[in-house]
Coordinates of C-alpha atoms in Angstrom, one line a residue:
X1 CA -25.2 31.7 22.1
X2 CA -24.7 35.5 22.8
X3 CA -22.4 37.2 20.2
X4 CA -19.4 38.2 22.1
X5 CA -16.0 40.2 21.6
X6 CA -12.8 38.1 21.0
X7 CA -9.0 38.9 21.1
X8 CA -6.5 36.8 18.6
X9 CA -3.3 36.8 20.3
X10 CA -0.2 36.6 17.6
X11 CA 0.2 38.4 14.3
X12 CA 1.3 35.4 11.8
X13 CA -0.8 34.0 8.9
X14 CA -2.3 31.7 11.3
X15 CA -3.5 34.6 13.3
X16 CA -5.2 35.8 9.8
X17 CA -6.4 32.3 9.7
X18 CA -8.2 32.2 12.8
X19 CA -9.7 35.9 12.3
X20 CA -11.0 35.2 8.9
X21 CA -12.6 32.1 10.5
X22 CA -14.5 34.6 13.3
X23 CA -15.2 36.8 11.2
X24 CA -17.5 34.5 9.4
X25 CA -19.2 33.4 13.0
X26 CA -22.6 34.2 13.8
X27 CA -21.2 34.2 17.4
X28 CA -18.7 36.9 17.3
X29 CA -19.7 40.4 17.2
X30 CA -16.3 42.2 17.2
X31 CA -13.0 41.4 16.7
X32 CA -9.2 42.5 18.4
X33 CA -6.2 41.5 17.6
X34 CA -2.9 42.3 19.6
X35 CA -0.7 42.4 17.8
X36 CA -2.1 41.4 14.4
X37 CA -0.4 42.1 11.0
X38 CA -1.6 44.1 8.1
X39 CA -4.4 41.1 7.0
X40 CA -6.1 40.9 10.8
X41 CA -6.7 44.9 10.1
X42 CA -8.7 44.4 7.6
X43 CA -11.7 42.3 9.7
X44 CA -10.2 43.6 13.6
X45 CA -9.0 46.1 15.6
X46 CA -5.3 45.8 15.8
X47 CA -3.3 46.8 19.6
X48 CA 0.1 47.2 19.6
X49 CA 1.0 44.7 22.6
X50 CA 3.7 42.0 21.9
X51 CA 1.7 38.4 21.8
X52 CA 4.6 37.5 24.6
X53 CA 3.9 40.4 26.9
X54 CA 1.6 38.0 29.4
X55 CA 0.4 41.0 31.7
X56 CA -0.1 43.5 28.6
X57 CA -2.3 40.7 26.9
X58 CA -4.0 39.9 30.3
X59 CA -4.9 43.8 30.5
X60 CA -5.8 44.6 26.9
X61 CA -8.3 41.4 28.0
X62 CA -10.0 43.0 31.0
X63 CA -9.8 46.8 29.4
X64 CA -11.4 45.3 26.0
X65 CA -14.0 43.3 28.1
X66 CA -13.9 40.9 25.5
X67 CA -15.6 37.2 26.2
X68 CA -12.7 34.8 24.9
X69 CA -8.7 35.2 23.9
X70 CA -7.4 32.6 21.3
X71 CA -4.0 32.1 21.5
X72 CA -1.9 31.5 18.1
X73 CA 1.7 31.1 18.4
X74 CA 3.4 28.6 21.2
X75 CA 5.7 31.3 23.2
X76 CA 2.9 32.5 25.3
X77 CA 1.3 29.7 26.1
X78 CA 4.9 28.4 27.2
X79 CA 5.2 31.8 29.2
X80 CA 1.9 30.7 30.9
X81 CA -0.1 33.3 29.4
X82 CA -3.5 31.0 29.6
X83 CA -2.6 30.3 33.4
X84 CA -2.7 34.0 34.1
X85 CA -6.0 34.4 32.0
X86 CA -7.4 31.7 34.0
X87 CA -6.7 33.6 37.5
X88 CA -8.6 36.2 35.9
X89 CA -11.5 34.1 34.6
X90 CA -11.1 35.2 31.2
X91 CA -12.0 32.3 29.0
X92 CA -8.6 31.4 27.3
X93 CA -8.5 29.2 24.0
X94 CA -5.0 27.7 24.4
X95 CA -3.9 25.3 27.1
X96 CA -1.9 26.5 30.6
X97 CA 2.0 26.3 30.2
X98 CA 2.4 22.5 31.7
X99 CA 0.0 21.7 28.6
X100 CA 2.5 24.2 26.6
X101 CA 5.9 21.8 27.2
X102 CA 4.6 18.8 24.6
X103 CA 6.0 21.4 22.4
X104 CA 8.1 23.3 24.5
X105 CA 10.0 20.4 25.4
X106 CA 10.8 17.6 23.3
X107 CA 12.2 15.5 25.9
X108 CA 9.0 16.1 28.0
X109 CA 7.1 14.9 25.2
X110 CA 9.2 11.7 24.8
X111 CA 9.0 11.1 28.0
X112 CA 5.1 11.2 28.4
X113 CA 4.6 9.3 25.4
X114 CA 7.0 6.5 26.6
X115 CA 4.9 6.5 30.0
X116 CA 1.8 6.6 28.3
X117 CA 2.4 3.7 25.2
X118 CA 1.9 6.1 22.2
X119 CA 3.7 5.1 19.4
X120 CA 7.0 7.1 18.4
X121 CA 10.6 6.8 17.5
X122 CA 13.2 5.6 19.9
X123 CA 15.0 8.2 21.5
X124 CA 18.9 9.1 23.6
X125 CA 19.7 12.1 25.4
X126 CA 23.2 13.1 24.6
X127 CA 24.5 15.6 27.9
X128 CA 28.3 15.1 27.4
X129 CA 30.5 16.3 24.4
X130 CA 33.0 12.7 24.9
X131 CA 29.4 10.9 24.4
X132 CA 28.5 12.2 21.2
X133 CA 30.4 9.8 18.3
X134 CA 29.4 6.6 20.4
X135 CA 25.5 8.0 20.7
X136 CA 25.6 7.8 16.9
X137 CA 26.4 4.2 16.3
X138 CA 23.2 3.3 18.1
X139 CA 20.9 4.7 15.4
X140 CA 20.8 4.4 11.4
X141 CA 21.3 7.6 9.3
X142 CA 19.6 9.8 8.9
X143 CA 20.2 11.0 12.0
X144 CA 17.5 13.7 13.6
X145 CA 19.1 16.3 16.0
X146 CA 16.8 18.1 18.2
X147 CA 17.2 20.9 20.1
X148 CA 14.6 21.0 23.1
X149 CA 13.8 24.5 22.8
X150 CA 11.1 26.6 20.8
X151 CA 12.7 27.0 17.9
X152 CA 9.6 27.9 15.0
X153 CA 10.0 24.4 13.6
X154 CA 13.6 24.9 12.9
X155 CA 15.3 23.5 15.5
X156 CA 15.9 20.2 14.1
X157 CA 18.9 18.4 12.1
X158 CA 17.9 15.4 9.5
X159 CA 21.1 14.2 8.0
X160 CA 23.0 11.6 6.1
X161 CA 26.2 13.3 6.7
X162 CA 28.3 12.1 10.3
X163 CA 30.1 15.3 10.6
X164 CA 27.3 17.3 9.9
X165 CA 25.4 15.6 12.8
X166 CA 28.1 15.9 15.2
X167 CA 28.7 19.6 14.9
X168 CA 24.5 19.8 15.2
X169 CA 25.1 17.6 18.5
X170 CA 27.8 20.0 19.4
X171 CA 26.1 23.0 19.2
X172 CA 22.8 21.8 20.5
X173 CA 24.9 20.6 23.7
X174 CA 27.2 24.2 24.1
X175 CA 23.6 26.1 23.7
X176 CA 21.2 23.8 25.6
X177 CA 23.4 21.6 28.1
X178 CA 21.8 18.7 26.1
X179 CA 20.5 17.4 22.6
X180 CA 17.9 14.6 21.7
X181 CA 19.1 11.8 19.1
X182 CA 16.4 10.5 17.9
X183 CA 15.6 7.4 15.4
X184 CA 14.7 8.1 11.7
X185 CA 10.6 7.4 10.9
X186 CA 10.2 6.5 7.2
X187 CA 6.9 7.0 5.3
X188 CA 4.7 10.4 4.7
X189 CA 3.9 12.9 7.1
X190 CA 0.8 13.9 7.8
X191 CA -0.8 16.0 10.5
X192 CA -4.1 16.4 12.6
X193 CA -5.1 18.5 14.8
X194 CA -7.5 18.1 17.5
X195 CA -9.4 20.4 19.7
X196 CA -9.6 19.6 23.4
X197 CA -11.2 20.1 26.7
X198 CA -11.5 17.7 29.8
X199 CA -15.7 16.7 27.9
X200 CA -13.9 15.8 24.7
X201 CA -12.0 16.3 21.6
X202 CA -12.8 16.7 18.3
X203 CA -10.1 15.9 15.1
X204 CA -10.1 18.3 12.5
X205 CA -9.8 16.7 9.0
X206 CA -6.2 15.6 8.7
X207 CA -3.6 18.0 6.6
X208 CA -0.6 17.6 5.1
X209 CA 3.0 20.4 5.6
X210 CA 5.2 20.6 3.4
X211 CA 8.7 21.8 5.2
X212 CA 10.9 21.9 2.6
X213 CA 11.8 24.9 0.7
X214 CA 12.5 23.8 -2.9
X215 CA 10.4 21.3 -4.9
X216 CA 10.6 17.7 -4.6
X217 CA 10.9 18.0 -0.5
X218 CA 14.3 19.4 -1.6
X219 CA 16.7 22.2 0.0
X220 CA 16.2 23.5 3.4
X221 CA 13.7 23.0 6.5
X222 CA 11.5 26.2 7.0
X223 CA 8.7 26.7 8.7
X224 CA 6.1 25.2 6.5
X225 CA 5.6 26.4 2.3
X226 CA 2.4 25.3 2.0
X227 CA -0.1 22.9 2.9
X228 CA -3.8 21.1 1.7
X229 CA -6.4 19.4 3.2
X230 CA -8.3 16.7 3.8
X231 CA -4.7 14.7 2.9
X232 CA -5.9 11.1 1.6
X233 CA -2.7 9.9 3.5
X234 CA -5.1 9.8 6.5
X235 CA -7.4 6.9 5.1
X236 CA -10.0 6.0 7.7
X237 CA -7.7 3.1 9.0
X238 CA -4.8 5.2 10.0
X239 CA -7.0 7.9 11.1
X240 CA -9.1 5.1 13.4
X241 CA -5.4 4.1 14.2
X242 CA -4.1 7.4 15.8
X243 CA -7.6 7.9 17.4
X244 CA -7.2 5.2 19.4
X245 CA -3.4 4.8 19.8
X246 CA -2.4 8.3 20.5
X247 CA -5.4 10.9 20.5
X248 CA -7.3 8.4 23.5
X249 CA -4.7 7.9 25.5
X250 CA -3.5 11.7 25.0
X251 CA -6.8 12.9 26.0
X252 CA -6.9 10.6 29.2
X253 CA -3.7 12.3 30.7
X254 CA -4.4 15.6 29.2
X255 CA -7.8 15.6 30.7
X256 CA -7.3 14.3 34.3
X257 CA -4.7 16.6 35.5
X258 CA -4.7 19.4 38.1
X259 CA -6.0 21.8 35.1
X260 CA -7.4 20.3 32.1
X261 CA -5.8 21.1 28.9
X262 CA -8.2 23.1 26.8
X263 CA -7.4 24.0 23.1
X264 CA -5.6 22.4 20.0
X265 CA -3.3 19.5 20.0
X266 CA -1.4 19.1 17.1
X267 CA -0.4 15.7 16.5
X268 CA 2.5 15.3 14.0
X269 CA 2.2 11.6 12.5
X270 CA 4.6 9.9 10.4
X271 CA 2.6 7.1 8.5
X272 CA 4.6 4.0 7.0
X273 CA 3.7 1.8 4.1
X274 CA 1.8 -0.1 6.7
X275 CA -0.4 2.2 7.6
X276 CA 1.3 2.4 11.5
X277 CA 1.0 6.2 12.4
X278 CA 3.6 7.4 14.7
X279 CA 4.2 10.2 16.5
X280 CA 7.1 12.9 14.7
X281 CA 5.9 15.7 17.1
X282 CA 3.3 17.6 19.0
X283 CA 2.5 20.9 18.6
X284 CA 0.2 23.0 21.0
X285 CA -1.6 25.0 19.6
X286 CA -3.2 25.5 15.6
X287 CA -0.5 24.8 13.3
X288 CA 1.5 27.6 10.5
X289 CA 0.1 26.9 7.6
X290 CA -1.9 23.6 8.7
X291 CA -4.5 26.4 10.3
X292 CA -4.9 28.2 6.6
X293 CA -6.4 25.2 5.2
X294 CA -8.4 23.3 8.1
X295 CA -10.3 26.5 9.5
X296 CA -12.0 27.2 6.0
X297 CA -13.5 23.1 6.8
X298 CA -15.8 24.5 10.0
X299 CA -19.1 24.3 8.7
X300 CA -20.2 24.8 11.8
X301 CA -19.8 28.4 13.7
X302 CA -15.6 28.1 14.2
X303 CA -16.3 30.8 17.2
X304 CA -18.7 28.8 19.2
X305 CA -16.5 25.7 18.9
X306 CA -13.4 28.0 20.3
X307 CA -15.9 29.2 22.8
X308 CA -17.0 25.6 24.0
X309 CA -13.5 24.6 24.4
X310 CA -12.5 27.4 26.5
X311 CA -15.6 27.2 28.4
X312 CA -15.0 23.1 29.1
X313 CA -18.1 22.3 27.6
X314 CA -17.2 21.1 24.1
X315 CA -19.5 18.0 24.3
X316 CA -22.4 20.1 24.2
X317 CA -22.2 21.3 20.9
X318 CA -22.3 19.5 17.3
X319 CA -19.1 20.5 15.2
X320 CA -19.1 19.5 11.4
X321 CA -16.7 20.0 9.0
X322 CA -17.7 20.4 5.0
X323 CA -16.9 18.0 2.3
X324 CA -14.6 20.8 0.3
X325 CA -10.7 20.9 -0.7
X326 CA -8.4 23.3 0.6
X327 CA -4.8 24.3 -0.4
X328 CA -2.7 26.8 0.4
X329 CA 0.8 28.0 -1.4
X330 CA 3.4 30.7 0.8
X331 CA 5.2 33.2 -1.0
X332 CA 8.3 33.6 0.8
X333 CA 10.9 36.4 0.5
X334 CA 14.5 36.4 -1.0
X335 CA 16.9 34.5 1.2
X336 CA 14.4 32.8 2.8
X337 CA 14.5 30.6 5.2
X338 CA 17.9 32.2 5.5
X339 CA 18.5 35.7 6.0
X340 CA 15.0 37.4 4.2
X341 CA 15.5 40.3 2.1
X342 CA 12.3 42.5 3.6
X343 CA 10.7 45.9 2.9
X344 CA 10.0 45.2 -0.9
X345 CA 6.5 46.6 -2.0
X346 CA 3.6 43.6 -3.0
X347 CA 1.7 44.0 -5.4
X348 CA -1.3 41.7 -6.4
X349 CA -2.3 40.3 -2.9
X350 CA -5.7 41.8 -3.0
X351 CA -6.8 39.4 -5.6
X352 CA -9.8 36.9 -4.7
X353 CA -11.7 34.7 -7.2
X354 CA -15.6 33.7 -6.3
X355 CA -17.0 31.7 -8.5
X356 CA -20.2 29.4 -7.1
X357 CA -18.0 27.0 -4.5
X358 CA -14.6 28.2 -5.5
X359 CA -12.7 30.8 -4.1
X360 CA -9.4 32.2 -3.1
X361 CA -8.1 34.5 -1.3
X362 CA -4.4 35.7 1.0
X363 CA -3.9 35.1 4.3
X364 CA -0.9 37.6 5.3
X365 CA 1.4 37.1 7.6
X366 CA 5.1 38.8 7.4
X367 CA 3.9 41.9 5.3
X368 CA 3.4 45.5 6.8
X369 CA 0.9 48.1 4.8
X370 CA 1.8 51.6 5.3
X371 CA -0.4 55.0 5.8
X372 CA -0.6 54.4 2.0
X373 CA -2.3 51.2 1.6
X374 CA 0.3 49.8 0.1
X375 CA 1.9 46.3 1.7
X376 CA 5.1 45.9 1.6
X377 CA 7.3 43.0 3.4
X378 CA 8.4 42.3 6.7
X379 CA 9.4 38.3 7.3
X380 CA 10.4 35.5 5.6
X381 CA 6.6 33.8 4.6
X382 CA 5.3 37.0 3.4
X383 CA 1.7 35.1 2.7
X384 CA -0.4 32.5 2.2
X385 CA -2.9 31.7 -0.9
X386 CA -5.9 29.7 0.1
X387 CA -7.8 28.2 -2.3
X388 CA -11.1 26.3 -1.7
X389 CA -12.8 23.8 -4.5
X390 CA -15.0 21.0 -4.4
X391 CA -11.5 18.8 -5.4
X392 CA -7.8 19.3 -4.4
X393 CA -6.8 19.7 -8.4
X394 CA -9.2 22.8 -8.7
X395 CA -8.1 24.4 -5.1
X396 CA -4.3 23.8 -6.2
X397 CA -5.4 25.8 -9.7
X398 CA -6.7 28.6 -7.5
X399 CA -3.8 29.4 -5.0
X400 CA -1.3 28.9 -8.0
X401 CA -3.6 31.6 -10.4
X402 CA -3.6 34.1 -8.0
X403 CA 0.1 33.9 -6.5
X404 CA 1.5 33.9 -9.9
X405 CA -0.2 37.3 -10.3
X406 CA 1.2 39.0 -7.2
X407 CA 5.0 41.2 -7.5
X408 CA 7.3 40.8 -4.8
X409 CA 10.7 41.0 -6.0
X410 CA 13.1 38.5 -5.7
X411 CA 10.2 36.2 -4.6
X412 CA 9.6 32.5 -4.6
X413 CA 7.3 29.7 -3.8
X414 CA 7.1 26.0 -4.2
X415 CA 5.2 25.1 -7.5
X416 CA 4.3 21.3 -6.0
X417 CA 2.1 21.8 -3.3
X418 CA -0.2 18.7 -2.9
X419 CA 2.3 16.5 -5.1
X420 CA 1.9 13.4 -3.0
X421 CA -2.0 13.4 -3.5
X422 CA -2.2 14.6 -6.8

């Protein structure tokens, strides 16, 4: 195919992700970013318009004259950024805002997988206030609170504690006018993402989160402290399993509506000692760090498969992934996920190691770089180490070598990324 101009909407380490990935396709001849972050600069051209500014994105499109947008983060496509795009007939990676509620509403989501058979935890959704203590008797703690709002993967309660649930329930019911109280899935998480059009769908190999902040799946929720993939979780049963149990029948709704969905499906699983995948959540687009560590898998050209699924052609073209291991390891900032201490120079990040199939590198995400060249932070998940190895021991070794070396004060990351494999 043609080489051909793309725009990256969002300006998070998956937004490095995806660049980095483009970068390296013999499809794409030039790169934009809107807004991007101090990493996309370094391989695009950076615009300063908000990823949730719909008709500033749509413009920047048509004045750019570029040939695809990829969308990152979830609040555009909610805001119906790709539905605009498609009036337009600009080729949009990311599916139209309908597509957007599995993850912009968890009670959609629910609902649609009740309809539809796909295997998930039961589910009540708590309106009233005088409701609340009765709701809980009819599940086991934990009990998991959900808001059903975009809340960055932390808008959601897991506790042990009665009180601590009700005031979750309270809150969620005061803020929302409702709450979802959902039953408790026991085994190991696990997710895969899958590219979609209405011709197809591809699963990318399966990768595992790891949401807590402290070691030992301790401490707080945040938005994700590191990942790895392939995850061996995912044995070719379960992943055979959620094919046909919940990517199929996904794909059959998804596909045969008014507008196809076209773009990435996350499919959060929640694997027991069985084997039985069920469905924790879906996502809709590429996940935070999931992205970092299945984009460096394309073998094939990353920009052409984008392109294909866009384009609603994605069974015309051959996608492979390669056999390597990829890990990645965030380096937060103080007070993170609580209130981050930010504007603290970084020092180090500019490390990579190349050496035959190994190598590692950052993918940045809440860090700045002034007129200086120097970086200094911004967010809570400063950055991402990715390291890539022909096993997930040597990977691991690489992330953790390099983000030991980089200065951020006050800094910390988790030291057991990959635990449950290794």
């Amino acid at each position: 195919m043609e080489s051909m101009d793309v725009l990256v909407v969002g300006n998070g380490g998956r937004e490095h992700a995806i660049v980095m990935g483009l970068s390296r396709s013999q499809s794409v001849a030039g790169l934009h970013c809107a807004p991007g972050n101090a990493g996309t600069s370094l391989l695009a051209t950076n615009h300063e318009v908000p990823a949730t500014d719909v008709e500033g994105v749509v413009s920047l499109a048509h004045d750019l004259e570029v040939s695809l947008v990829v969308v990152g983060p979830e609040a555009p496509l909610v805001a119906g950024l790709a539905d605009r795009l498609k009036e337009e007939r600009i080729p949009c990676f990311g599916p139209h805002s309908e597509g957007a509620m599995l993850e912009g509403s968890k009670l959609h989501a629910k609902l649609l997988m009740d309809e539809l058979g796909v295997p998930t935890g039961k589910f009540q959704v708590i309106r009233d206030k005088q409701s609340i203590e009765k709701s809980l008797e009819n599940f086991q703690p934990p009990w998991v609170v959900k808001r059903d709002v975009l809340a960055g993967g932390k808008g959601v309660t897991v506790t042990t504690s009665r009180q601590e649930a009700l005031n979750s329930m309270l809150s969620g019911i005061e803020s929302d006018g409702f709450v979802l109280l959902e039953e408790h899935l026991s085994g190991e998480e696990a997710s895969v993402l899958v590219i979609m059009d209405e011709s197809g769908y591809v699963m990318l190999p399966p990768s595992q989160d790891h949401k807590r902040a402290l070691d030992g799946d301790s401490g707080p929720n945040t938005g994700g402290m590191g990942a790895y993939a392939p995850a061996p979780i995912v044995t070719p049963s379960v992943l055979a399993r959620t094919r046909e149990e919940i990517v199929e029948p996904m794909h059959h709704h998804l596909r045969n509506g008014p507008t196809p969905y076209r773009g990435c499906l996350y499919v959060g699983l929640m694997i027991d000692e069985g084997g039985s995948p069920k469905v924790v959540e879906f996502n809709a687009r590429l996940g935070d760090p999931e992205a970092q560590v299945t984009i460096p898998l394309f073998h094939s050209d990353f920009g052409e498969a984008l392109m294909a699924t866009a384009s609603g052609r994605l069974n015309e073209i051959d996608v492979e992934f390669s056999q390597m291991h990829v890990s990645t390891v965030v380096l937060a900032s103080e007070g993170y996920p609580g209130s981050a201490i930010i504007a603290r120079p970084i020092e180090g990040w500019d490390a990579r190691i190349e050496e035959g199939q190994v190598m590692g590198f950052c993918h940045l995400s809440g860090a700045i770089m002034g007129e200086d060249g120097r970086l200094s932070s911004s967010g809570g998940r400063v950055l991402s180490v990715t390291g890539i190895a022909p096993s997930l021991g040597q990977a691991l070794d690489v992330s953790y070598q390099i983000i030991e070396g980089i200065k951020l004060e006050g800094s910390h990351f988790r030291k057991d990324i990959g635990f449950r494999a290794l």
